[in-house]
Coordinates of C-alpha atoms and ligand atoms in Angstrom, one line a residue:
M1 CA -36.1 15.9 -12.3
L2 CA -35.0 14.6 -9.1
S3 CA -35.2 10.9 -8.0
T4 CA -37.5 9.5 -5.5
M5 CA -34.5 7.8 -3.8
Q6 CA -33.8 8.6 -0.1
D7 CA -30.8 11.0 0.3
E8 CA -29.1 8.8 2.8
Q9 CA -25.3 9.7 3.5
L10 CA -22.6 7.0 2.9
S11 CA -21.1 7.2 6.3
L12 CA -18.6 5.0 8.2
A13 CA -20.9 5.3 11.2
T14 CA -23.6 3.5 9.2
L15 CA -20.9 0.8 8.4
L16 CA -19.8 0.6 12.1
R17 CA -23.6 0.2 13.0
Y18 CA -24.0 -2.4 10.4
A19 CA -20.8 -4.7 11.1
S20 CA -21.3 -4.5 14.7
T21 CA -25.0 -5.8 14.6
F22 CA -25.7 -7.6 11.5
Q23 CA -22.0 -8.9 11.0
G24 CA -21.5 -8.9 14.8
D25 CA -20.2 -12.5 15.2
S26 CA -17.3 -11.9 12.5
H27 CA -14.1 -10.8 14.3
V28 CA -10.7 -9.2 14.1
S29 CA -7.7 -10.9 15.6
T30 CA -4.1 -10.2 16.3
W31 CA -1.3 -12.4 16.3
T32 CA 0.6 -12.5 19.6
G33 CA 3.7 -14.7 18.6
D34 CA 2.1 -18.1 19.4
G35 CA -1.8 -17.4 19.1
V36 CA -4.2 -14.8 18.6
R37 CA -6.4 -12.4 20.6
T38 CA -9.6 -11.9 19.2
Q39 CA -12.5 -9.3 19.3
T40 CA -15.9 -9.8 17.6
Y41 CA -17.3 -7.1 15.3
R42 CA -20.1 -6.6 18.1
E43 CA -16.9 -6.0 20.7
V44 CA -15.4 -3.7 18.0
G45 CA -18.5 -1.7 18.1
E46 CA -18.5 -1.4 21.9
D47 CA -14.9 -0.4 22.0
A48 CA -15.4 2.1 19.2
A49 CA -18.1 3.8 21.1
R50 CA -15.8 3.7 24.2
L51 CA -13.0 5.3 22.3
A52 CA -15.3 8.0 20.7
N53 CA -16.5 8.9 24.1
A54 CA -13.0 9.0 25.6
L55 CA -11.8 11.1 22.5
Y56 CA -14.8 13.5 22.9
G57 CA -13.9 13.7 26.8
L58 CA -10.4 14.8 25.6
G59 CA -11.9 17.6 23.3
I60 CA -12.0 16.0 19.8
R61 CA -14.8 17.3 17.9
V62 CA -16.1 16.9 14.2
G63 CA -13.2 17.5 11.9
D64 CA -10.2 17.1 14.5
R65 CA -7.4 14.9 13.5
V66 CA -6.6 11.8 15.6
G67 CA -3.2 10.0 14.9
T68 CA -2.3 6.6 15.3
F69 CA 1.1 5.2 15.7
M70 CA 0.7 1.5 15.5
W71 CA 1.0 -1.9 14.0
N72 CA -1.9 -3.7 12.5
N73 CA -3.8 -4.9 15.4
N74 CA -7.3 -5.1 17.2
E75 CA -6.8 -1.5 18.6
H76 CA -5.8 0.1 15.4
M77 CA -8.8 -1.5 13.7
V78 CA -11.3 0.0 16.3
A79 CA -9.6 3.4 15.8
Y80 CA -9.8 3.0 12.1
I81 CA -13.5 2.9 12.4
A82 CA -14.3 4.7 15.7
V83 CA -12.4 8.1 14.8
P84 CA -14.2 8.7 11.4
A85 CA -17.6 7.4 12.7
M86 CA -17.5 10.3 15.2
G87 CA -16.8 12.7 12.7
A88 CA -13.0 13.2 13.4
V89 CA -10.3 12.4 11.0
L90 CA -8.0 9.5 11.2
H91 CA -4.4 10.0 10.4
A92 CA -2.5 6.7 10.5
L93 CA 1.0 7.7 10.9
N94 CA 3.6 5.9 8.9
I95 CA 6.0 4.6 11.6
R96 CA 8.7 4.1 9.0
L97 CA 9.0 7.5 7.8
F98 CA 12.2 9.4 8.4
P99 CA 12.0 11.1 11.8
E100 CA 11.9 14.7 10.2
Q101 CA 9.0 13.6 7.7
L102 CA 7.2 12.0 10.6
V103 CA 7.3 15.1 12.8
F104 CA 6.4 17.2 9.6
V105 CA 3.2 15.0 8.8
A106 CA 1.9 15.1 12.4
N107 CA 2.4 18.9 12.5
H108 CA 0.9 19.5 8.9
A109 CA -2.2 17.5 9.8
E110 CA -2.4 19.1 13.3
D111 CA -2.9 16.0 14.9
Q112 CA -4.6 16.6 18.4
V113 CA -4.3 13.2 19.9
V114 CA -2.0 10.3 19.0
I115 CA -2.9 6.6 20.0
V116 CA 0.5 4.7 20.2
D117 CA 1.4 1.1 20.6
G118 CA 3.4 0.4 23.8
S119 CA 6.2 -1.4 21.9
L120 CA 6.6 1.7 19.8
L121 CA 7.0 3.9 22.6
P122 CA 10.8 4.3 22.6
M123 CA 10.4 5.5 19.0
F124 CA 7.6 7.6 19.3
A125 CA 9.2 9.4 22.4
Q126 CA 11.8 10.9 20.2
Y127 CA 9.1 12.4 17.8
L128 CA 6.7 13.7 20.4
P129 CA 8.7 16.9 21.4
G130 CA 8.5 18.1 17.8
M131 CA 4.7 17.4 17.5
K132 CA 3.4 20.9 18.2
T133 CA -0.3 20.4 18.2
V134 CA -0.4 16.8 20.0
R135 CA -2.2 17.6 23.5
H136 CA -3.0 13.7 24.5
V137 CA -1.1 10.5 23.8
I138 CA -3.1 7.3 24.4
V139 CA -0.8 4.2 25.0
A140 CA -2.3 1.0 23.7
N141 CA -0.7 -2.5 24.7
G142 CA 1.8 -1.0 26.9
D143 CA 2.7 0.9 29.9
A144 CA 1.8 4.6 29.8
S145 CA 3.8 5.6 32.5
A146 CA 6.9 4.6 30.3
L147 CA 6.5 7.8 28.3
T148 CA 7.8 11.2 29.6
A149 CA 5.7 13.7 28.0
P150 CA 6.6 17.3 27.2
A151 CA 4.6 20.1 29.1
G152 CA 1.2 20.3 27.8
V153 CA 1.0 16.8 26.7
T154 CA -1.1 14.3 28.7
V155 CA -0.5 10.5 28.6
H156 CA -3.3 8.1 28.9
S157 CA -3.5 4.3 29.1
Y158 CA -5.9 2.9 26.4
A159 CA -7.2 0.2 28.7
E160 CA -8.0 2.4 31.5
L161 CA -9.4 5.2 29.6
L162 CA -11.7 2.8 27.6
A163 CA -12.7 1.0 30.8
A164 CA -14.1 4.3 32.3
Q165 CA -16.4 4.9 29.3
S166 CA -20.0 4.0 28.2
D167 CA -20.2 1.4 25.3
T168 CA -22.6 3.4 23.4
Y169 CA -22.1 6.7 21.6
D170 CA -24.4 8.9 19.6
F171 CA -22.3 9.0 16.3
P172 CA -23.4 12.1 14.3
V173 CA -24.8 12.2 10.9
I174 CA -22.4 14.1 8.8
D175 CA -22.0 15.0 5.2
E176 CA -20.7 12.1 3.2
R177 CA -18.1 14.4 1.5
S178 CA -16.6 15.2 5.0
A179 CA -12.9 14.0 5.7
A180 CA -12.6 10.5 7.3
G181 CA -9.2 10.0 7.1
M182 CA -5.9 11.1 5.7
C183 CA -2.6 9.4 4.6
Y184 CA 0.7 11.1 3.4
T185 CA 2.4 9.9 0.2
S186 CA 5.7 8.0 0.9
G187 CA 7.3 9.9 -1.9
T188 CA 11.3 9.9 -1.8
T189 CA 11.4 13.6 -3.0
G190 CA 10.2 16.6 -1.3
D191 CA 7.8 16.9 1.7
P192 CA 5.2 14.0 1.9
K193 CA 1.7 15.2 0.6
G194 CA -1.5 14.9 2.4
V195 CA -4.4 13.0 0.8
V196 CA -7.9 13.4 2.6
Y197 CA -10.5 10.6 2.1
S198 CA -14.2 11.1 2.7
H199 CA -16.9 9.0 4.0
R200 CA -18.1 8.7 0.6
S201 CA -15.0 7.9 -1.1
N202 CA -14.2 5.3 1.6
W203 CA -17.6 3.7 1.2
L204 CA -17.5 3.5 -2.5
H205 CA -14.0 2.1 -2.5
A206 CA -15.0 -0.4 0.1
M207 CA -17.8 -1.6 -2.2
Q208 CA -15.3 -1.9 -5.2
V209 CA -12.8 -3.8 -3.0
I210 CA -15.4 -6.4 -1.9
S211 CA -16.9 -6.9 -5.5
P212 CA -15.8 -10.0 -7.4
N213 CA -13.9 -7.7 -9.9
G214 CA -12.1 -6.2 -6.9
M215 CA -10.8 -8.5 -4.0
G216 CA -14.2 -10.4 -3.5
F217 CA -14.3 -10.5 0.3
T218 CA -17.2 -12.2 1.8
A219 CA -18.3 -13.2 5.3
R220 CA -16.6 -16.6 4.6
D221 CA -13.2 -15.0 4.4
N222 CA -10.3 -14.4 6.8
V223 CA -8.0 -11.7 5.5
L224 CA -4.7 -11.6 6.6
A225 CA -3.8 -7.7 6.4
I226 CA 0.0 -7.6 6.0
V227 CA -0.1 -4.2 4.4
P228 CA 0.3 -1.6 7.0
L229 CA -2.8 0.3 8.0
F230 CA -0.7 3.3 7.8
H231 CA 0.2 2.7 4.2
A232 CA -2.2 3.9 1.3
N233 CA -5.4 3.7 3.5
A234 CA -4.6 0.1 4.4
W235 CA -5.7 -0.8 0.8
G236 CA -9.3 -0.3 1.9
I237 CA -9.1 -3.4 4.0
P238 CA -10.5 -2.3 7.3
Y239 CA -13.9 -0.9 5.7
A240 CA -14.2 -3.8 3.2
T241 CA -14.0 -6.5 6.0
L242 CA -16.3 -4.7 8.1
M243 CA -18.7 -4.2 5.1
S244 CA -18.4 -7.8 3.9
G245 CA -18.3 -9.5 7.4
A246 CA -15.0 -11.1 6.6
N247 CA -12.8 -11.8 9.7
V248 CA -9.6 -10.1 9.5
L249 CA -6.3 -11.3 10.8
M250 CA -3.7 -8.7 12.0
P251 CA -0.1 -9.6 12.2
D252 CA 0.9 -6.9 14.7
R253 CA 4.8 -6.5 14.7
F254 CA 5.3 -10.1 13.4
L255 CA 6.1 -9.2 9.8
Q256 CA 9.0 -11.4 9.0
P257 CA 8.5 -14.5 6.8
Q258 CA 8.9 -17.2 9.5
P259 CA 6.2 -15.6 11.9
L260 CA 3.9 -15.0 8.9
L261 CA 4.2 -18.5 7.8
Q262 CA 3.5 -19.7 11.4
M263 CA 0.3 -17.5 11.5
M264 CA -0.8 -18.8 8.1
A265 CA -0.4 -22.4 9.5
D266 CA -2.3 -21.6 12.7
Q267 CA -5.0 -19.4 11.4
K268 CA -5.6 -20.5 7.7
P269 CA -6.3 -17.2 6.3
T270 CA -8.1 -17.4 3.0
F271 CA -6.9 -14.2 1.5
A272 CA -3.8 -12.0 2.2
A273 CA -2.5 -8.6 1.1
A274 CA 1.0 -7.4 0.8
V275 CA 3.6 -5.8 -1.4
P276 CA 5.9 -8.0 -3.5
T277 CA 8.9 -7.7 -1.1
I278 CA 6.9 -9.6 1.6
W279 CA 5.7 -12.2 -0.7
G280 CA 9.5 -12.6 -2.1
G281 CA 10.4 -13.3 1.7
V282 CA 7.5 -15.7 2.1
L283 CA 8.3 -17.6 -0.9
A284 CA 12.1 -17.9 0.3
G285 CA 10.8 -19.2 3.4
L286 CA 8.5 -21.9 1.8
Q287 CA 11.3 -23.0 -0.3
A288 CA 13.4 -23.5 2.8
N289 CA 10.6 -25.1 5.0
P290 CA 7.6 -26.3 2.7
Q291 CA 4.2 -25.8 4.1
D292 CA 0.6 -26.1 2.6
I293 CA -0.8 -22.6 2.1
T294 CA -3.8 -23.7 -0.1
H295 CA -5.9 -22.2 2.4
L296 CA -5.1 -18.9 0.7
R297 CA -7.6 -18.7 -2.1
T298 CA -5.9 -15.4 -3.3
C299 CA -3.1 -13.1 -2.2
V300 CA -3.5 -9.7 -3.5
V301 CA -0.2 -7.9 -4.3
G302 CA 0.7 -4.4 -5.5
G303 CA 2.5 -1.4 -4.6
S304 CA 5.3 -2.2 -7.0
A305 CA 5.4 -4.6 -10.0
V306 CA 5.1 -8.2 -9.3
P307 CA 7.7 -10.3 -10.9
P308 CA 6.1 -12.9 -13.2
A309 CA 8.6 -15.6 -11.8
M310 CA 7.0 -14.8 -8.3
M311 CA 3.6 -15.3 -9.5
R312 CA 4.3 -18.5 -11.4
A313 CA 6.3 -20.0 -8.3
F314 CA 3.3 -19.5 -5.9
Q315 CA 0.9 -20.9 -8.6
D316 CA 3.0 -24.0 -9.7
Q317 CA 4.7 -24.6 -6.5
Y318 CA 2.2 -23.9 -3.8
G319 CA -1.0 -23.8 -5.7
V320 CA -1.9 -20.2 -4.5
K321 CA -3.0 -17.4 -6.8
L322 CA -1.2 -14.1 -6.6
L323 CA -3.6 -11.2 -7.7
H324 CA -1.9 -8.2 -9.2
A325 CA -3.3 -4.9 -8.5
W326 CA -2.2 -1.2 -9.0
G327 CA -3.0 1.8 -6.8
M328 CA -1.6 4.7 -5.1
T329 CA -2.1 6.6 -1.8
E330 CA -4.0 9.1 -4.1
T331 CA -6.5 6.5 -5.4
S332 CA -7.6 5.2 -2.0
P333 CA -5.7 3.1 -3.3
L334 CA -7.6 0.6 -5.6
G335 CA -7.0 1.5 -9.3
S336 CA -7.0 -1.9 -11.1
V337 CA -7.1 -5.3 -10.6
A338 CA -5.7 -8.2 -12.9
H339 CA -8.5 -10.7 -13.2
P340 CA -8.2 -12.1 -16.7
P341 CA -11.2 -11.9 -19.1
V342 CA -13.5 -14.9 -19.8
G343 CA -11.9 -16.9 -22.5
A344 CA -8.3 -16.1 -21.7
E345 CA -6.6 -19.5 -20.8
G346 CA -3.1 -21.0 -20.7
E347 CA -0.6 -18.4 -21.5
A348 CA -3.2 -15.7 -22.7
E349 CA -4.6 -15.9 -19.1
W350 CA -0.9 -15.3 -17.7
A351 CA -0.4 -12.4 -20.0
Y352 CA -3.5 -10.8 -18.3
R353 CA -2.4 -11.7 -14.9
Y354 CA 1.0 -10.1 -15.3
T355 CA -0.6 -6.6 -16.1
Q356 CA -1.5 -4.3 -13.4
G357 CA -5.1 -5.1 -14.2
R358 CA -8.4 -3.7 -15.5
F359 CA -9.9 -0.7 -14.5
P360 CA -13.4 -0.5 -12.7
A361 CA -16.1 1.5 -13.7
G362 CA -15.2 4.0 -10.8
V363 CA -11.8 4.7 -12.2
Q364 CA -11.6 6.6 -15.5
A365 CA -8.1 6.4 -17.2
R366 CA -6.2 8.0 -20.0
L367 CA -2.7 8.3 -21.2
V368 CA -1.1 11.4 -22.0
G369 CA 1.9 11.3 -24.4
E370 CA 5.1 13.3 -24.2
D371 CA 3.6 15.9 -26.6
G372 CA 0.5 16.3 -24.4
T373 CA -1.8 14.4 -26.6
I374 CA -4.1 11.8 -25.5
Q375 CA -2.9 8.5 -26.6
P376 CA -5.0 5.6 -28.0
N377 CA -5.9 2.6 -25.7
D378 CA -4.5 0.1 -28.1
G379 CA -2.2 -1.7 -26.0
V380 CA 0.9 -0.4 -27.9
A381 CA 1.1 3.5 -27.3
W382 CA 2.7 4.9 -24.1
G383 CA 1.8 7.8 -22.0
E384 CA 1.6 9.1 -18.5
L385 CA -1.3 7.6 -16.8
E386 CA -3.9 10.1 -15.5
V387 CA -7.0 8.9 -13.7
K388 CA -10.3 10.4 -12.4
G389 CA -13.0 9.0 -10.1
P390 CA -15.0 9.3 -6.8
W391 CA -12.2 7.8 -4.7
I392 CA -9.3 9.5 -6.4
T393 CA -7.9 12.7 -4.9
G394 CA -8.4 16.1 -6.6
A395 CA -6.0 17.9 -4.7
Y396 CA -3.2 17.7 -2.0
Y397 CA -4.3 18.7 1.4
S398 CA -3.3 22.3 2.0
P399 CA -4.0 23.9 5.5
S400 CA -3.7 27.3 4.0
G401 CA -5.9 26.5 1.1
S402 CA -3.4 27.3 -1.5
A403 CA -2.6 24.7 -4.0
V404 CA 0.1 22.1 -3.4
D405 CA 1.6 20.6 -6.4
A406 CA -0.9 21.9 -8.7
D407 CA 1.2 20.4 -11.6
K408 CA 0.2 16.8 -10.4
F409 CA -3.4 17.4 -11.7
H410 CA -4.4 18.2 -15.3
D411 CA -7.9 19.3 -16.2
G412 CA -9.4 17.5 -13.2
W413 CA -7.5 14.5 -13.7
L414 CA -4.7 13.0 -11.3
R415 CA -1.4 12.7 -13.0
T416 CA 0.0 9.5 -11.6
G417 CA 3.6 9.8 -12.7
D418 CA 3.4 6.2 -13.9
V419 CA 4.0 5.4 -17.6
G420 CA 2.0 2.8 -19.2
K421 CA 0.0 1.4 -22.0
I422 CA -3.9 0.4 -21.9
S423 CA -5.4 -2.3 -24.0
P424 CA -8.7 -1.7 -25.7
N425 CA -10.4 -4.0 -23.3
G426 CA -9.0 -1.7 -20.2
Y427 CA -6.1 -3.4 -18.9
L428 CA -3.1 -1.3 -17.6
T429 CA 0.4 -2.4 -18.2
L430 CA 3.1 0.0 -16.4
V431 CA 6.2 0.4 -18.2
D432 CA 7.8 2.5 -15.5
R433 CA 7.6 5.5 -13.1
S434 CA 8.1 8.5 -15.4
K435 CA 11.4 9.3 -13.4
D436 CA 12.8 5.7 -13.8
V437 CA 12.2 5.1 -17.3
I438 CA 15.8 5.0 -19.1
K439 CA 16.3 7.1 -22.3
S440 CA 19.0 5.5 -24.4
G441 CA 19.8 7.0 -27.6
G442 CA 16.4 8.6 -28.0
E443 CA 14.8 5.1 -27.1
W444 CA 13.1 4.1 -23.9
I445 CA 14.0 1.0 -21.8
S446 CA 11.8 0.1 -19.0
S447 CA 13.7 -0.6 -15.9
V448 CA 10.6 -2.7 -14.5
D449 CA 10.8 -4.8 -17.5
L450 CA 14.4 -5.6 -16.9
E451 CA 13.9 -6.3 -13.3
N452 CA 11.1 -8.5 -13.8
A453 CA 13.1 -10.6 -16.1
I454 CA 16.3 -10.7 -14.2
V455 CA 14.6 -12.0 -11.1
G456 CA 13.5 -15.0 -13.2
H457 CA 17.1 -16.1 -12.9
P458 CA 17.6 -18.6 -10.1
A459 CA 20.8 -17.2 -8.7
V460 CA 18.9 -13.7 -8.1
A461 CA 17.1 -12.5 -5.0
E462 CA 16.4 -9.0 -6.0
A463 CA 17.2 -6.9 -9.0
A464 CA 16.9 -3.0 -9.3
V465 CA 17.8 -1.0 -12.4
I466 CA 18.5 2.5 -12.7
G467 CA 19.5 4.8 -15.6
I468 CA 23.2 6.1 -15.4
P469 CA 24.7 9.0 -17.4
D470 CA 26.4 7.5 -20.7
P471 CA 28.6 9.7 -23.0
K472 CA 27.2 8.0 -26.0
W473 CA 23.7 7.1 -25.3
D474 CA 22.7 9.7 -22.8
E475 CA 21.6 7.2 -20.2
R476 CA 22.3 3.2 -20.0
P477 CA 20.7 0.8 -17.7
L478 CA 22.9 -0.3 -14.5
V479 CA 21.6 -3.4 -13.0
A480 CA 22.0 -3.8 -9.2
I481 CA 21.9 -7.5 -8.1
V482 CA 21.1 -9.1 -4.9
L483 CA 22.2 -12.7 -5.0
A484 CA 20.0 -15.4 -3.4
E485 CA 21.6 -17.0 -0.3
G486 CA 24.7 -19.2 -1.4
A487 CA 24.2 -18.5 -5.1
D488 CA 26.7 -17.2 -7.5
A489 CA 26.3 -15.7 -11.1
K490 CA 28.5 -13.7 -13.3
P491 CA 27.1 -10.4 -15.2
E492 CA 27.9 -12.3 -18.5
E493 CA 25.7 -15.3 -17.5
L494 CA 22.9 -12.8 -16.4
R495 CA 23.1 -10.8 -19.6
D496 CA 22.8 -14.0 -21.7
F497 CA 19.8 -15.0 -19.6
L498 CA 18.1 -11.9 -20.9
A499 CA 19.2 -12.1 -24.5
D500 CA 16.0 -13.8 -25.7
K501 CA 13.8 -11.3 -23.9
F502 CA 15.0 -8.0 -25.0
A503 CA 16.4 -6.3 -28.3
K504 CA 20.2 -6.3 -28.4
W505 CA 20.6 -2.5 -27.8
Q506 CA 18.3 -2.8 -24.5
L507 CA 20.7 -5.4 -22.9
P508 CA 22.5 -3.8 -20.0
E509 CA 26.3 -3.5 -20.0
Y510 CA 26.6 -2.1 -16.4
W511 CA 26.2 -4.4 -13.4
T512 CA 26.9 -4.2 -9.8
F513 CA 26.4 -6.6 -6.9
I514 CA 25.1 -5.3 -3.7
E515 CA 24.0 -6.6 -0.3
E516 CA 20.6 -5.2 -0.3
V517 CA 18.4 -2.9 -2.3
P518 CA 17.7 0.2 -0.5
K519 CA 14.2 0.5 0.3
T520 CA 11.5 3.3 1.2
S521 CA 9.5 3.4 4.2
V522 CA 6.9 1.1 2.7
G523 CA 9.2 -1.4 1.4
K524 CA 9.6 -0.2 -2.4
F525 CA 13.0 0.2 -4.1
D526 CA 14.4 3.5 -3.4
K527 CA 16.2 4.3 -6.6
K528 CA 17.0 7.7 -5.5
R529 CA 19.4 6.3 -3.0
L530 CA 20.7 3.8 -5.4
R531 CA 21.4 6.6 -7.8
A532 CA 23.1 8.6 -5.0
Q533 CA 25.2 5.6 -4.4
H534 CA 26.3 5.3 -7.8
A535 CA 26.9 9.1 -8.0
D536 CA 29.2 9.0 -5.0
G537 CA 31.1 6.1 -6.2
S538 CA 30.1 3.7 -3.5
L539 CA 28.9 1.0 -6.1
T540 CA 31.5 -1.2 -7.9
V541 CA 30.4 -1.2 -11.6
I542 CA 31.4 -4.1 -13.7
T543 CA 31.2 -3.1 -17.4
L544 CA 30.7 -5.7 -20.0
S545 CA 32.1 -5.3 -23.6
Ligands
AMP601 P1 2.0 4.5 -2.8 O1 1.1 5.6 -2.8 O2 3.1 4.4 -1.8 O3 1.0 3.4 -2.8 O4 2.8 4.3 -4.3 C1 1.8 4.4 -5.5 C2 2.9 4.0 -6.6 O5 3.2 2.6 -6.6 C3 2.1 4.0 -8.0 O6 2.2 5.3 -8.5 C4 3.1 3.1 -8.7 O7 4.4 3.7 -9.3 C5 3.5 2.0 -7.7 N1 2.7 0.8 -7.8 C6 1.7 0.6 -7.2 N2 1.0 -0.6 -7.6 C7 2.0 -1.1 -8.6 C8 1.9 -2.2 -9.4 N3 1.1 -3.2 -9.5 N4 3.0 -2.4 -10.4 C9 3.9 -1.2 -10.5 N5 3.9 -0.2 -9.8 C10 3.0 -0.1 -8.8

């Protein structure tokens, strides 16, 4: 028996129409260094139509890929909605990828047009000659004539191109399973892998983001989107803000703690989203120059584990809640969010807040043990996390259609590569990445647990732990410490600090002090580089007896 419900497609064109009319007074604004430039969602709708007309004029049709090489700003937001609404596919290029990876992804996705920020032109100019399928470059917020294009590529000014277009566009009705956008994983090994989101997946994901069990955006919010629009589908923020009518504040290229704090003081966002390294910088900035940030009702933080000490500092010293969430490029990315259950108070509430969070109904999750068996969700058993659901990828993009990394999928589930435990009431606690967990004498040590504990020491700004070969135990933890400015601490003192938090055999004997932890293109610890630094002898290791 079929239902009597209308067979309406979940489409980003419908979302654009809704946001630009019924939420038309809400706005996107971009920080300029000392203020903002603002566009209402009504104006976003008009510019989206202009951009769609312009792209159509340049030959873009349903299914064609349009790249962006941009900071978070008004123009990027317009592209985020205009490109899929016209049936084309948005490919936000990660400006921080290594050059060869960046050229690889543009060619792999077969981007036809790239919209580029003027301030990024010098960087983009180096990559453009390698991009084989790009025919048009549109320069926003800058001087198009500053770019010398290779033969066969035409350069346009965003402002001039849009000024010549109609502010209406007949957005097509397309199948909700069609591609809307794509993102490449920022993995540190092998070629980046492409994930293709659909209109349906983005729509359902946005509904989860705005739900109270997600990030809970409403039309009364002003969301500071620090997470780059080119990372992991921008955590769903562009579509979630358009859907909820929340205002969105874009930091453009002003991503250092001081300008972030300045824009917070000026614009009083109610919500913000960023990875832990950004929050660590903001915290240090606040400690140097205190300011009231209680206008932030919540800051969502994920991408790597959030040290409990950081969550406590924001709450206890600044009255602001850091909301821990877990996800991946492959999961759109919202996978779980750490809202504590009703009744959890005091330390019990904190214990829930430290977890990676509870899975929503749209994300099925299971743990697979080393022997391939499904582990119980008892909060104790560990296993590799596998997930499944309507906004979780079922494959990596393959232009030829042949399977890419088929071993990352298991009976229709995505293998996340994350090792963790799940409590009976659905909270995920990640123990480590499967390749980072340290196997010492047949027992596991979580590098993340050690890192989280060590950064609780006041002299420590950052700590990264890797496993290094050990003749007796196979592997032992090496702790790489970045000291806080002006601070000093000896390895003995740091190990003593850990003594009541870990079993004796887990306490690290190998320590090294470094200037900074190497980071990936999205600001995560690059443990592969740290391991290479250790292997080539460039780290001075202190061994405690
Ligand atoms: P990406 O696709 O770049 O967003 O990376 C996804 C990976 O980041 C996940 O598989 C996890 O290893 C890691 N990750 C994301 N969120 C968290 C979190 N809250 N805690 C620990 N690791 C996380």
